[in-house]
Structure formats: C-alpha cells, structure tokens
PDB file of C-alpha atoms in Angstrom:
ATOM      1  CA  UNK F1474     131.336 106.631 -18.395  1.00 67.00           C
ATOM      2  CA  UNK F1475     132.852 107.714 -21.807  1.00 81.00           C
ATOM      3  CA  UNK F1476     135.199 104.677 -23.457  1.00 91.00           C
ATOM      4  CA  UNK F1477     138.439 105.274 -24.465  1.00 95.00           C
ATOM      5  CA  UNK F1478     137.263 106.922 -28.304  1.00 96.00           C
ATOM      6  CA  UNK F1479     134.956 108.943 -26.507  1.00 97.00           C
ATOM      7  CA  UNK F1480     137.922 110.332 -24.849  1.00 98.00           C
ATOM      8  CA  UNK F1481     140.038 110.379 -27.617  1.00 98.00           C
ATOM      9  CA  UNK F1482     137.697 112.267 -29.663  1.00 98.00           C
ATOM     10  CA  UNK F1483     137.153 115.248 -26.690  1.00 98.00           C
ATOM     11  CA  UNK F1484     141.122 115.211 -26.558  1.00 98.00           C
ATOM     12  CA  UNK F1485     141.009 115.908 -30.459  1.00 98.00           C
ATOM     13  CA  UNK F1486     138.297 118.856 -30.249  1.00 98.00           C
ATOM     14  CA  UNK F1487     140.269 120.203 -27.749  1.00 98.00           C
ATOM     15  CA  UNK F1488     143.874 120.954 -29.156  1.00 98.00           C
ATOM     16  CA  UNK F1489     141.423 122.403 -32.172  1.00 98.00           C
ATOM     17  CA  UNK F1490     139.647 125.216 -29.381  1.00 98.00           C
ATOM     18  CA  UNK F1491     143.636 125.302 -28.297  1.00 98.00           C
ATOM     19  CA  UNK F1492     144.644 126.441 -31.303  1.00 98.00           C
ATOM     20  CA  UNK F1493     142.214 128.321 -32.836  1.00 98.00           C
ATOM     21  CA  UNK F1494     141.614 130.312 -29.891  1.00 98.00           C
ATOM     22  CA  UNK F1495     145.090 131.340 -29.584  1.00 98.00           C
ATOM     23  CA  UNK F1496     145.545 131.860 -33.801  1.00 98.00           C
ATOM     24  CA  UNK F1497     142.196 134.541 -33.583  1.00 98.00           C
ATOM     25  CA  UNK F1498     143.671 136.766 -31.027  1.00 98.00           C
ATOM     26  CA  UNK F1499     147.934 136.070 -32.524  1.00 98.00           C
ATOM     27  CA  UNK F1500     148.492 135.218 -28.491  1.00 97.00           C
ATOM     28  CA  UNK F1501     148.704 133.007 -25.851  1.00 97.00           C
ATOM     29  CA  UNK F1502     150.408 129.282 -25.246  1.00 97.00           C
ATOM     30  CA  UNK F1503     150.029 126.528 -27.378  1.00 98.00           C
ATOM     31  CA  UNK F1504     152.637 124.261 -26.730  1.00 97.00           C
ATOM     32  CA  UNK F1505     152.091 123.635 -23.288  1.00 97.00           C
ATOM     33  CA  UNK F1506     148.270 123.351 -24.085  1.00 98.00           C
ATOM     34  CA  UNK F1507     148.336 120.889 -26.152  1.00 98.00           C
ATOM     35  CA  UNK F1508     150.691 118.630 -24.251  1.00 98.00           C
ATOM     36  CA  UNK F1509     147.994 118.566 -21.138  1.00 98.00           C
ATOM     37  CA  UNK F1510     144.700 117.879 -23.292  1.00 98.00           C
ATOM     38  CA  UNK F1511     145.163 114.106 -22.290  1.00 98.00           C
ATOM     39  CA  UNK F1512     145.398 114.872 -18.895  1.00 98.00           C
ATOM     40  CA  UNK F1513     142.744 117.427 -18.761  1.00 98.00           C
ATOM     41  CA  UNK F1514     140.754 115.495 -20.337  1.00 98.00           C
ATOM     42  CA  UNK F1515     140.798 112.683 -17.803  1.00 98.00           C
ATOM     43  CA  UNK F1516     140.578 114.483 -15.235  1.00 98.00           C
ATOM     44  CA  UNK F1517     137.192 116.161 -15.745  1.00 98.00           C
ATOM     45  CA  UNK F1518     135.561 113.673 -17.516  1.00 98.00           C
ATOM     46  CA  UNK F1519     136.760 110.541 -15.901  1.00 97.00           C
ATOM     47  CA  UNK F1520     138.612 110.750 -12.206  1.00 98.00           C
ATOM     48  CA  UNK F1521     137.110 113.696 -10.293  1.00 98.00           C
ATOM     49  CA  UNK F1522     133.733 113.373  -8.488  1.00 98.00           C
ATOM     50  CA  UNK F1523     131.971 116.578  -9.582  1.00 97.00           C
ATOM     51  CA  UNK F1524     128.791 118.501  -8.681  1.00 94.00           C
ATOM     52  CA  UNK F1525     126.102 119.518 -10.971  1.00 91.00           C
ATOM     53  CA  UNK F1526     127.206 123.587 -11.355  1.00 92.00           C
ATOM     54  CA  UNK F1527     130.001 125.868  -9.928  1.00 96.00           C
ATOM     55  CA  UNK F1528     130.455 127.363  -6.486  1.00 95.00           C
ATOM     56  CA  UNK F1529     133.832 128.933  -4.650  1.00 95.00           C
ATOM     57  CA  UNK F1530     133.055 126.986  -1.477  1.00 95.00           C
ATOM     58  CA  UNK F1531     133.556 123.560  -3.257  1.00 96.00           C
ATOM     59  CA  UNK F1532     132.225 120.894  -0.502  1.00 96.00           C
ATOM     60  CA  UNK F1533     131.817 117.734  -1.179  1.00 97.00           C
ATOM     61  CA  UNK F1534     133.401 117.322  -4.393  1.00 98.00           C
ATOM     62  CA  UNK F1535     137.205 116.984  -5.442  1.00 98.00           C
ATOM     63  CA  UNK F1536     139.056 120.054  -6.563  1.00 98.00           C
ATOM     64  CA  UNK F1537     141.394 121.530  -9.062  1.00 98.00           C
ATOM     65  CA  UNK F1538     143.887 123.942  -8.970  1.00 98.00           C
ATOM     66  CA  UNK F1539     146.173 124.737 -12.597  1.00 98.00           C
ATOM     67  CA  UNK F1540     149.520 126.550 -11.486  1.00 98.00           C
ATOM     68  CA  UNK F1541     150.919 127.083 -14.719  1.00 97.00           C
ATOM     69  CA  UNK F1542     148.128 129.116 -15.931  1.00 96.00           C
ATOM     70  CA  UNK F1543     149.152 130.206 -18.676  1.00 97.00           C
ATOM     71  CA  UNK F1544     148.208 126.945 -20.547  1.00 98.00           C
ATOM     72  CA  UNK F1545     144.849 128.501 -20.017  1.00 98.00           C
ATOM     73  CA  UNK F1546     143.442 127.271 -23.435  1.00 98.00           C
ATOM     74  CA  UNK F1547     143.619 123.738 -22.549  1.00 98.00           C
ATOM     75  CA  UNK F1548     141.807 124.189 -18.983  1.00 98.00           C
ATOM     76  CA  UNK F1549     139.246 126.681 -20.608  1.00 98.00           C
ATOM     77  CA  UNK F1550     138.255 124.742 -23.512  1.00 98.00           C
ATOM     78  CA  UNK F1551     138.271 121.461 -21.035  1.00 98.00           C
ATOM     79  CA  UNK F1552     135.776 123.814 -18.492  1.00 98.00           C
ATOM     80  CA  UNK F1553     133.270 124.662 -21.376  1.00 98.00           C
ATOM     81  CA  UNK F1554     133.000 121.264 -22.874  1.00 98.00           C
ATOM     82  CA  UNK F1555     132.722 119.822 -19.334  1.00 98.00           C
ATOM     83  CA  UNK F1556     129.502 121.948 -19.029  1.00 97.00           C
ATOM     84  CA  UNK F1557     130.907 125.091 -16.957  1.00 97.00           C
ATOM     85  CA  UNK F1558     130.116 128.009 -19.266  1.00 98.00           C
ATOM     86  CA  UNK F1559     128.938 127.870 -23.244  1.00 98.00           C
ATOM     87  CA  UNK F1560     131.672 126.761 -25.832  1.00 98.00           C
ATOM     88  CA  UNK F1561     131.039 129.246 -27.683  1.00 98.00           C
ATOM     89  CA  UNK F1562     132.527 131.553 -25.080  1.00 98.00           C
ATOM     90  CA  UNK F1563     135.983 130.383 -26.462  1.00 98.00           C
ATOM     91  CA  UNK F1564     135.597 132.362 -29.246  1.00 98.00           C
ATOM     92  CA  UNK F1565     136.210 135.330 -26.849  1.00 98.00           C
ATOM     93  CA  UNK F1566     139.657 134.177 -25.442  1.00 98.00           C
ATOM     94  CA  UNK F1567     141.930 136.911 -24.414  1.00 97.00           C
ATOM     95  CA  UNK F1568     139.938 139.693 -26.282  1.00 97.00           C
ATOM     96  CA  UNK F1569     138.764 142.964 -23.532  1.00 94.00           C
ATOM     97  CA  UNK F1570     136.136 142.243 -21.048  1.00 93.00           C
ATOM     98  CA  UNK F1571     136.416 138.912 -21.521  1.00 96.00           C
ATOM     99  CA  UNK F1572     135.996 136.224 -18.745  1.00 97.00           C
ATOM    100  CA  UNK F1573     138.641 134.229 -20.246  1.00 97.00           C
ATOM    101  CA  UNK F1574     141.872 135.859 -20.247  1.00 96.00           C
ATOM    102  CA  UNK F1575     145.125 134.917 -21.043  1.00 96.00           C
ATOM    103  CA  UNK F1576     145.250 134.094 -17.490  1.00 96.00           C
ATOM    104  CA  UNK F1577     142.909 132.726 -15.527  1.00 96.00           C
ATOM    105  CA  UNK F1578     141.496 134.981 -12.358  1.00 94.00           C
ATOM    106  CA  UNK F1579     138.669 134.882 -10.292  1.00 94.00           C
ATOM    107  CA  UNK F1580     137.196 138.347 -10.227  1.00 88.00           C
ATOM    108  CA  UNK F1581     135.663 138.049 -13.845  1.00 87.00           C
ATOM    109  CA  UNK F1582     133.263 135.001 -12.384  1.00 94.00           C
ATOM    110  CA  UNK F1583     134.282 132.409 -14.853  1.00 97.00           C
ATOM    111  CA  UNK F1584     132.942 129.142 -13.325  1.00 98.00           C
ATOM    112  CA  UNK F1585     135.451 126.573 -12.977  1.00 98.00           C
ATOM    113  CA  UNK F1586     138.647 129.019 -11.698  1.00 98.00           C
ATOM    114  CA  UNK F1587     139.247 128.887  -7.905  1.00 97.00           C
ATOM    115  CA  UNK F1588     142.493 131.227  -8.227  1.00 96.00           C
ATOM    116  CA  UNK F1589     143.812 133.505 -10.084  1.00 95.00           C
ATOM    117  CA  UNK F1590     146.694 131.778 -11.317  1.00 94.00           C
ATOM    118  CA  UNK F1591     149.933 132.639 -13.905  1.00 80.00           C
ATOM    119  CA  UNK F1592     152.725 133.503 -11.487  1.00 89.00           C
ATOM    120  CA  UNK F1593     154.096 130.788 -11.530  1.00 93.00           C
ATOM    121  CA  UNK F1594     155.316 128.911  -8.204  1.00 94.00           C
ATOM    122  CA  UNK F1595     152.059 129.488  -6.227  1.00 96.00           C
ATOM    123  CA  UNK F1596     149.931 127.310  -7.113  1.00 97.00           C
ATOM    124  CA  UNK F1597     150.576 123.877  -4.828  1.00 98.00           C
ATOM    125  CA  UNK F1598     150.209 125.979  -1.500  1.00 98.00           C
ATOM    126  CA  UNK F1599     146.757 127.247  -2.263  1.00 98.00           C
ATOM    127  CA  UNK F1600     145.606 123.704  -3.051  1.00 98.00           C
ATOM    128  CA  UNK F1601     147.503 122.620   0.069  1.00 98.00           C
ATOM    129  CA  UNK F1602     145.396 124.972   1.750  1.00 98.00           C
ATOM    130  CA  UNK F1603     142.032 123.681   0.218  1.00 98.00           C
ATOM    131  CA  UNK F1604     142.999 120.190   0.702  1.00 98.00           C
ATOM    132  CA  UNK F1605     143.706 120.883   4.828  1.00 98.00           C
ATOM    133  CA  UNK F1606     140.551 123.038   4.940  1.00 98.00           C
ATOM    134  CA  UNK F1607     138.403 119.740   3.688  1.00 98.00           C
ATOM    135  CA  UNK F1608     140.092 117.821   6.802  1.00 98.00           C
ATOM    136  CA  UNK F1609     138.992 120.143   9.024  1.00 97.00           C
ATOM    137  CA  UNK F1610     135.469 120.245   7.617  1.00 97.00           C
ATOM    138  CA  UNK F1611     135.443 116.878   7.593  1.00 98.00           C
ATOM    139  CA  UNK F1612     135.349 116.240   3.611  1.00 98.00           C
ATOM    140  CA  UNK F1613     136.747 113.107   2.115  1.00 98.00           C
ATOM    141  CA  UNK F1614     137.083 114.673  -0.846  1.00 98.00           C
ATOM    142  CA  UNK F1615     140.468 115.414  -2.825  1.00 98.00           C
ATOM    143  CA  UNK F1616     142.466 118.309  -4.139  1.00 98.00           C
ATOM    144  CA  UNK F1617     144.431 117.671  -7.580  1.00 98.00           C
ATOM    145  CA  UNK F1618     146.355 120.435  -9.079  1.00 98.00           C
ATOM    146  CA  UNK F1619     148.952 120.935 -11.928  1.00 98.00           C
ATOM    147  CA  UNK F1620     152.317 122.599 -12.158  1.00 98.00           C
ATOM    148  CA  UNK F1621     154.857 122.884 -15.346  1.00 97.00           C
ATOM    149  CA  UNK F1622     158.459 121.055 -14.647  1.00 97.00           C
ATOM    150  CA  UNK F1623     160.260 124.667 -15.365  1.00 95.00           C
ATOM    151  CA  UNK F1624     157.712 126.075 -12.566  1.00 96.00           C
ATOM    152  CA  UNK F1625     159.400 123.696 -10.074  1.00 96.00           C
ATOM    153  CA  UNK F1626     162.139 126.368 -10.343  1.00 96.00           C
ATOM    154  CA  UNK F1627     160.808 128.390  -7.915  1.00 94.00           C
ATOM    155  CA  UNK F1628     161.130 128.039  -4.062  1.00 95.00           C
ATOM    156  CA  UNK F1629     157.900 128.203  -2.889  1.00 96.00           C
ATOM    157  CA  UNK F1630     157.294 124.808  -4.452  1.00 97.00           C
ATOM    158  CA  UNK F1631     159.676 123.593  -1.778  1.00 97.00           C
ATOM    159  CA  UNK F1632     158.609 124.374   0.823  1.00 98.00           C
ATOM    160  CA  UNK F1633     154.865 123.722  -0.085  1.00 98.00           C
ATOM    161  CA  UNK F1634     156.508 120.194  -0.725  1.00 98.00           C
ATOM    162  CA  UNK F1635     158.258 120.077   2.170  1.00 98.00           C
ATOM    163  CA  UNK F1636     154.829 121.421   4.178  1.00 98.00           C
ATOM    164  CA  UNK F1637     152.692 118.784   3.036  1.00 98.00           C
ATOM    165  CA  UNK F1638     154.354 115.823   3.824  1.00 98.00           C
ATOM    166  CA  UNK F1639     155.175 117.260   7.271  1.00 98.00           C
ATOM    167  CA  UNK F1640     151.959 117.821   7.945  1.00 98.00           C
ATOM    168  CA  UNK F1641     150.284 114.630   6.158  1.00 98.00           C
ATOM    169  CA  UNK F1642     148.461 116.157   3.840  1.00 98.00           C
ATOM    170  CA  UNK F1643     147.020 112.803   2.629  1.00 98.00           C
ATOM    171  CA  UNK F1644     144.442 114.451   0.271  1.00 98.00           C
ATOM    172  CA  UNK F1645     146.566 116.031  -2.355  1.00 99.00           C
ATOM    173  CA  UNK F1646     147.759 114.796  -5.668  1.00 99.00           C
ATOM    174  CA  UNK F1647     150.386 117.357  -7.479  1.00 98.00           C
ATOM    175  CA  UNK F1648     151.017 116.508 -11.180  1.00 98.00           C
ATOM    176  CA  UNK F1649     154.079 117.759 -12.648  1.00 98.00           C
ATOM    177  CA  UNK F1650     153.936 117.951 -16.212  1.00 98.00           C
ATOM    178  CA  UNK F1651     157.573 116.974 -17.226  1.00 97.00           C
ATOM    179  CA  UNK F1652     157.475 118.156 -21.024  1.00 96.00           C
ATOM    180  CA  UNK F1653     161.495 119.474 -20.429  1.00 95.00           C
ATOM    181  CA  UNK F1654     160.920 122.996 -21.863  1.00 93.00           C
ATOM    182  CA  UNK F1655     160.199 126.031 -20.785  1.00 93.00           C
ATOM    183  CA  UNK F1656     159.960 129.340 -22.449  1.00 89.00           C
ATOM    184  CA  UNK F1657     163.522 130.152 -22.480  1.00 91.00           C
ATOM    185  CA  UNK F1658     164.668 126.225 -23.712  1.00 90.00           C
ATOM    186  CA  UNK F1659     165.178 123.202 -22.435  1.00 93.00           C
ATOM    187  CA  UNK F1660     164.759 122.863 -18.361  1.00 93.00           C
ATOM    188  CA  UNK F1661     168.360 121.344 -18.444  1.00 92.00           C
ATOM    189  CA  UNK F1662     169.438 123.782 -19.991  1.00 93.00           C
ATOM    190  CA  UNK F1663     168.136 126.735 -18.282  1.00 93.00           C
ATOM    191  CA  UNK F1664     168.193 124.751 -14.829  1.00 94.00           C
ATOM    192  CA  UNK F1665     168.327 121.482 -14.721  1.00 93.00           C
ATOM    193  CA  UNK F1666     165.912 119.732 -12.216  1.00 91.00           C
ATOM    194  CA  UNK F1667     167.585 116.772 -11.555  1.00 94.00           C
ATOM    195  CA  UNK F1668     166.071 113.916 -10.272  1.00 96.00           C
ATOM    196  CA  UNK F1669     162.600 114.873  -9.503  1.00 97.00           C
ATOM    197  CA  UNK F1670     161.305 111.583  -8.287  1.00 98.00           C
ATOM    198  CA  UNK F1671     164.233 110.879  -5.381  1.00 98.00           C
ATOM    199  CA  UNK F1672     163.305 114.743  -4.312  1.00 98.00           C
ATOM    200  CA  UNK F1673     159.996 114.042  -3.951  1.00 98.00           C
ATOM    201  CA  UNK F1674     160.685 111.110  -2.349  1.00 98.00           C
ATOM    202  CA  UNK F1675     163.497 112.829  -0.221  1.00 98.00           C
ATOM    203  CA  UNK F1676     160.467 115.084   0.804  1.00 98.00           C
ATOM    204  CA  UNK F1677     158.531 112.812   1.800  1.00 98.00           C
ATOM    205  CA  UNK F1678     156.074 112.311  -1.132  1.00 98.00           C
ATOM    206  CA  UNK F1679     154.361 109.797  -2.438  1.00 98.00           C
ATOM    207  CA  UNK F1680     155.640 109.652  -6.223  1.00 98.00           C
ATOM    208  CA  UNK F1681     154.186 107.685  -8.963  1.00 98.00           C
ATOM    209  CA  UNK F1682     155.561 107.938 -12.895  1.00 98.00           C
ATOM    210  CA  UNK F1683     153.184 108.368 -16.170  1.00 98.00           C
ATOM    211  CA  UNK F1684     155.183 107.398 -19.026  1.00 98.00           C
ATOM    212  CA  UNK F1685     153.662 109.211 -21.895  1.00 98.00           C
ATOM    213  CA  UNK F1686     151.024 111.605 -20.533  1.00 98.00           C
ATOM    214  CA  UNK F1687     149.463 111.829 -24.248  1.00 98.00           C
ATOM    215  CA  UNK F1688     148.391 108.362 -23.882  1.00 98.00           C
ATOM    216  CA  UNK F1689     144.329 108.371 -22.553  1.00 98.00           C
ATOM    217  CA  UNK F1690     145.138 104.710 -21.213  1.00 97.00           C
ATOM    218  CA  UNK F1691     148.170 105.718 -19.662  1.00 98.00           C
ATOM    219  CA  UNK F1692     146.987 109.059 -17.840  1.00 98.00           C
ATOM    220  CA  UNK F1693     144.050 107.489 -16.593  1.00 98.00           C
ATOM    221  CA  UNK F1694     145.166 104.183 -14.970  1.00 98.00           C
ATOM    222  CA  UNK F1695     148.253 106.831 -13.504  1.00 98.00           C
ATOM    223  CA  UNK F1696     145.280 109.093 -12.454  1.00 98.00           C
ATOM    224  CA  UNK F1697     143.205 106.072 -10.839  1.00 98.00           C
ATOM    225  CA  UNK F1698     146.417 104.668  -9.075  1.00 98.00           C
ATOM    226  CA  UNK F1699     147.058 108.067  -7.406  1.00 98.00           C
ATOM    227  CA  UNK F1700     143.625 108.285  -6.420  1.00 98.00           C
ATOM    228  CA  UNK F1701     144.070 104.920  -4.400  1.00 98.00           C
ATOM    229  CA  UNK F1702     147.419 106.116  -3.011  1.00 98.00           C
ATOM    230  CA  UNK F1703     145.738 108.593  -0.833  1.00 98.00           C
ATOM    231  CA  UNK F1704     144.480 108.477   2.502  1.00 98.00           C
ATOM    232  CA  UNK F1705     147.727 106.432   3.704  1.00 98.00           C
ATOM    233  CA  UNK F1706     149.737 109.785   5.382  1.00 98.00           C
ATOM    234  CA  UNK F1707     151.395 111.093   2.649  1.00 98.00           C
ATOM    235  CA  UNK F1708     150.920 113.578  -0.302  1.00 98.00           C
ATOM    236  CA  UNK F1709     150.865 112.292  -3.861  1.00 99.00           C
ATOM    237  CA  UNK F1710     152.864 113.655  -6.826  1.00 98.00           C
ATOM    238  CA  UNK F1711     152.414 112.125 -10.254  1.00 98.00           C
ATOM    239  CA  UNK F1712     155.805 112.725 -12.458  1.00 98.00           C
ATOM    240  CA  UNK F1713     153.652 113.227 -16.234  1.00 98.00           C
ATOM    241  CA  UNK F1714     155.714 113.100 -18.997  1.00 98.00           C
ATOM    242  CA  UNK F1715     154.687 114.701 -22.178  1.00 98.00           C
ATOM    243  CA  UNK F1716     155.230 116.198 -25.398  1.00 98.00           C
ATOM    244  CA  UNK F1717     155.257 119.910 -25.569  1.00 97.00           C
ATOM    245  CA  UNK F1718     152.753 120.778 -28.526  1.00 98.00           C
ATOM    246  CA  UNK F1719     151.542 117.328 -28.751  1.00 98.00           C
ATOM    247  CA  UNK F1720     149.586 116.268 -31.923  1.00 98.00           C
ATOM    248  CA  UNK F1721     150.726 119.540 -34.195  1.00 98.00           C
ATOM    249  CA  UNK F1722     153.780 117.799 -35.846  1.00 98.00           C
ATOM    250  CA  UNK F1723     155.773 121.088 -35.816  1.00 98.00           C
ATOM    251  CA  UNK F1724     155.066 122.267 -32.909  1.00 98.00           C
ATOM    252  CA  UNK F1725     156.471 119.183 -30.824  1.00 97.00           C
ATOM    253  CA  UNK F1726     159.584 118.886 -29.023  1.00 92.00           C
ATOM    254  CA  UNK F1727     160.941 122.736 -28.769  1.00 94.00           C
ATOM    255  CA  UNK F1728     160.322 125.559 -26.547  1.00 95.00           C
ATOM    256  CA  UNK F1729     159.663 127.657 -29.688  1.00 95.00           C
ATOM    257  CA  UNK F1730     155.651 126.860 -29.689  1.00 96.00           C
ATOM    258  CA  UNK F1731     155.579 127.917 -25.561  1.00 96.00           C
ATOM    259  CA  UNK F1732     153.916 131.188 -26.238  1.00 96.00           C
ATOM    260  CA  UNK F1733     153.485 131.756 -29.935  1.00 96.00           C
ATOM    261  CA  UNK F1734     150.436 131.494 -32.080  1.00 97.00           C
ATOM    262  CA  UNK F1735     150.138 129.949 -35.457  1.00 98.00           C
ATOM    263  CA  UNK F1736     149.231 132.040 -38.883  1.00 98.00           C
ATOM    264  CA  UNK F1737     146.684 130.979 -41.078  1.00 98.00           C
ATOM    265  CA  UNK F1738     149.061 128.800 -42.882  1.00 98.00           C
ATOM    266  CA  UNK F1739     150.026 126.672 -39.814  1.00 98.00           C
ATOM    267  CA  UNK F1740     146.474 126.967 -38.280  1.00 98.00           C
ATOM    268  CA  UNK F1741     145.019 125.216 -41.287  1.00 98.00           C
ATOM    269  CA  UNK F1742     148.054 122.574 -41.289  1.00 98.00           C
ATOM    270  CA  UNK F1743     147.565 122.402 -37.547  1.00 98.00           C
ATOM    271  CA  UNK F1744     143.971 121.955 -37.896  1.00 98.00           C
ATOM    272  CA  UNK F1745     144.042 119.019 -40.472  1.00 98.00           C
ATOM    273  CA  UNK F1746     145.943 117.101 -38.541  1.00 98.00           C
ATOM    274  CA  UNK F1747     143.128 117.496 -35.859  1.00 98.00           C
ATOM    275  CA  UNK F1748     139.936 116.701 -37.489  1.00 97.00           C
ATOM    276  CA  UNK F1749     136.262 117.985 -36.265  1.00 98.00           C
ATOM    277  CA  UNK F1750     135.030 115.953 -33.690  1.00 98.00           C
ATOM    278  CA  UNK F1751     132.525 117.655 -31.290  1.00 97.00           C
ATOM    279  CA  UNK F1752     131.516 120.644 -33.502  1.00 97.00           C
ATOM    280  CA  UNK F1753     133.652 123.749 -33.347  1.00 97.00           C
ATOM    281  CA  UNK F1754     132.121 126.659 -31.257  1.00 95.00           C
TER     282      UNK F1754
END
C-alpha cells in the first residue's frame, strides 16, 4: 500500500508522461489529463481491487470505464505505470499503428482498455451495463467511471442517470471531473450545468463532493467514502472539483490547453515544475 508521498511521486511522474506524450506528436489533450492525475493515481494504485494481468471479462475484480476518452494521456500513463503494458510504449502515443491512439479503442488490444471512448456521453451507459452484469453473475465487485462536466451536456447521460437510480444500480461509482472548462470555453459560458448535486439527487443518486480533486488525501478519502456508500440501493456520484492543467502554472484555469500541445520551450518549463520521480520512459 503506497503512502501519500509515493502517491505524490507517482502523480508527478504521470504529469511528465502526459506532457512528453503530447509534445512529441504535437497533438493530444494535456489540460484535462493533468487535472485528473490524482484521481487516476489513487484509483489504480490504492482503491480499485484489480487482478494480475488483464482480460476483457473482468470477473471478480473492479472495473473502470473512461467516458471522456480524449484525456487518454493520463489514462495510458497510469495504466503503464500500474503494470498493464511496458512504460516505454508511451513513446508511441498517437503514432500510426500504435496501440495508444488519441482516443482509447479496443481493437488494438491494449491491456486496461475495455471500451472505445471519445464519442462523449456514452461511458455511463456502458458502465451501467457492466454493473448490471456483475449483479447477474453474483460478482460483488464495483464499477467505476469518469466523465467530464461539459460531457454532461450530452442527453444520453441523463437517460443513463435516470435508469441507474430506477434500477438500483448500487455497485456503480460515477465521478464527474468538475473543472468548469470544455473545448470552447468555460462550461458556464457554453451551456451552464446548474446545480449538479441537486440534479443528481433529484434523479435518485447518492452524491458526495471532493472539493479539491488535485489533493491526494481528499481524493483518497472521497473515493473510500464513495465505496462505503455502495450496496445501499442507490448509484453513487462523486462531483470532483479539479483545475484543468493542474501542475503546470501557465496551463491552469483556462480551456486553452484543452487540446493544445506545448512547444519545446513550454515543455521545458512544464517539466521543470514536475521533476522526474519514477524514471522517464
């Protein structure tokens, strides 16, 4: 079980991986990836019950589904550093014939990836299906999913949210990355989300909030609290406030780094703020 400093070191290295991946190909989505580094680290290093190796059946273990698939750099980094595939493979991000495409897909056979994601709004529906399958199979493990807040503008989410509560899918923990940014600007300017907590509760969910999703301790405590609320008749939602671009001062608090790679000088500055901890690939 890693201690807090080990988790912090893991996060810092993940941020370096994110930056180096998108810089090499001058393509990708660093902003949201950087903002979710703590969440992925805690989920895979501490919270999820994972088996050795990987198979698509996912029986007798917790499952994770990434809905906002454009933040693949953080997903790939954490999967690699959690033992799913060689860390050196991060060097192939977005290259032709690579298993690490811009949006995760299953046909490349990359361990850890269970669905193709990137078409926003679909991940929760898939997660509900997996959670129901676990119930039918007598498997008491949990299903986790991650969604962007701008992604909730997609109507399919709300059909799924309604269904999960109506059918008592209480082995599901859906986390919303509440960074208030999307590709075209602030979510409040593009299409306001309103009171998400009240909305989820009105739909019949158990909702908790992580006020600082870039604080390892808060993320760890929040996920453990969410886990303790499962099995009680309601699906669980975590509203997690993060800062897009967190860990790189010039990328923070703006949508402008949603899908823009740093140039050479910017990369050097960003890496200087995130010193190597676990070894670069």
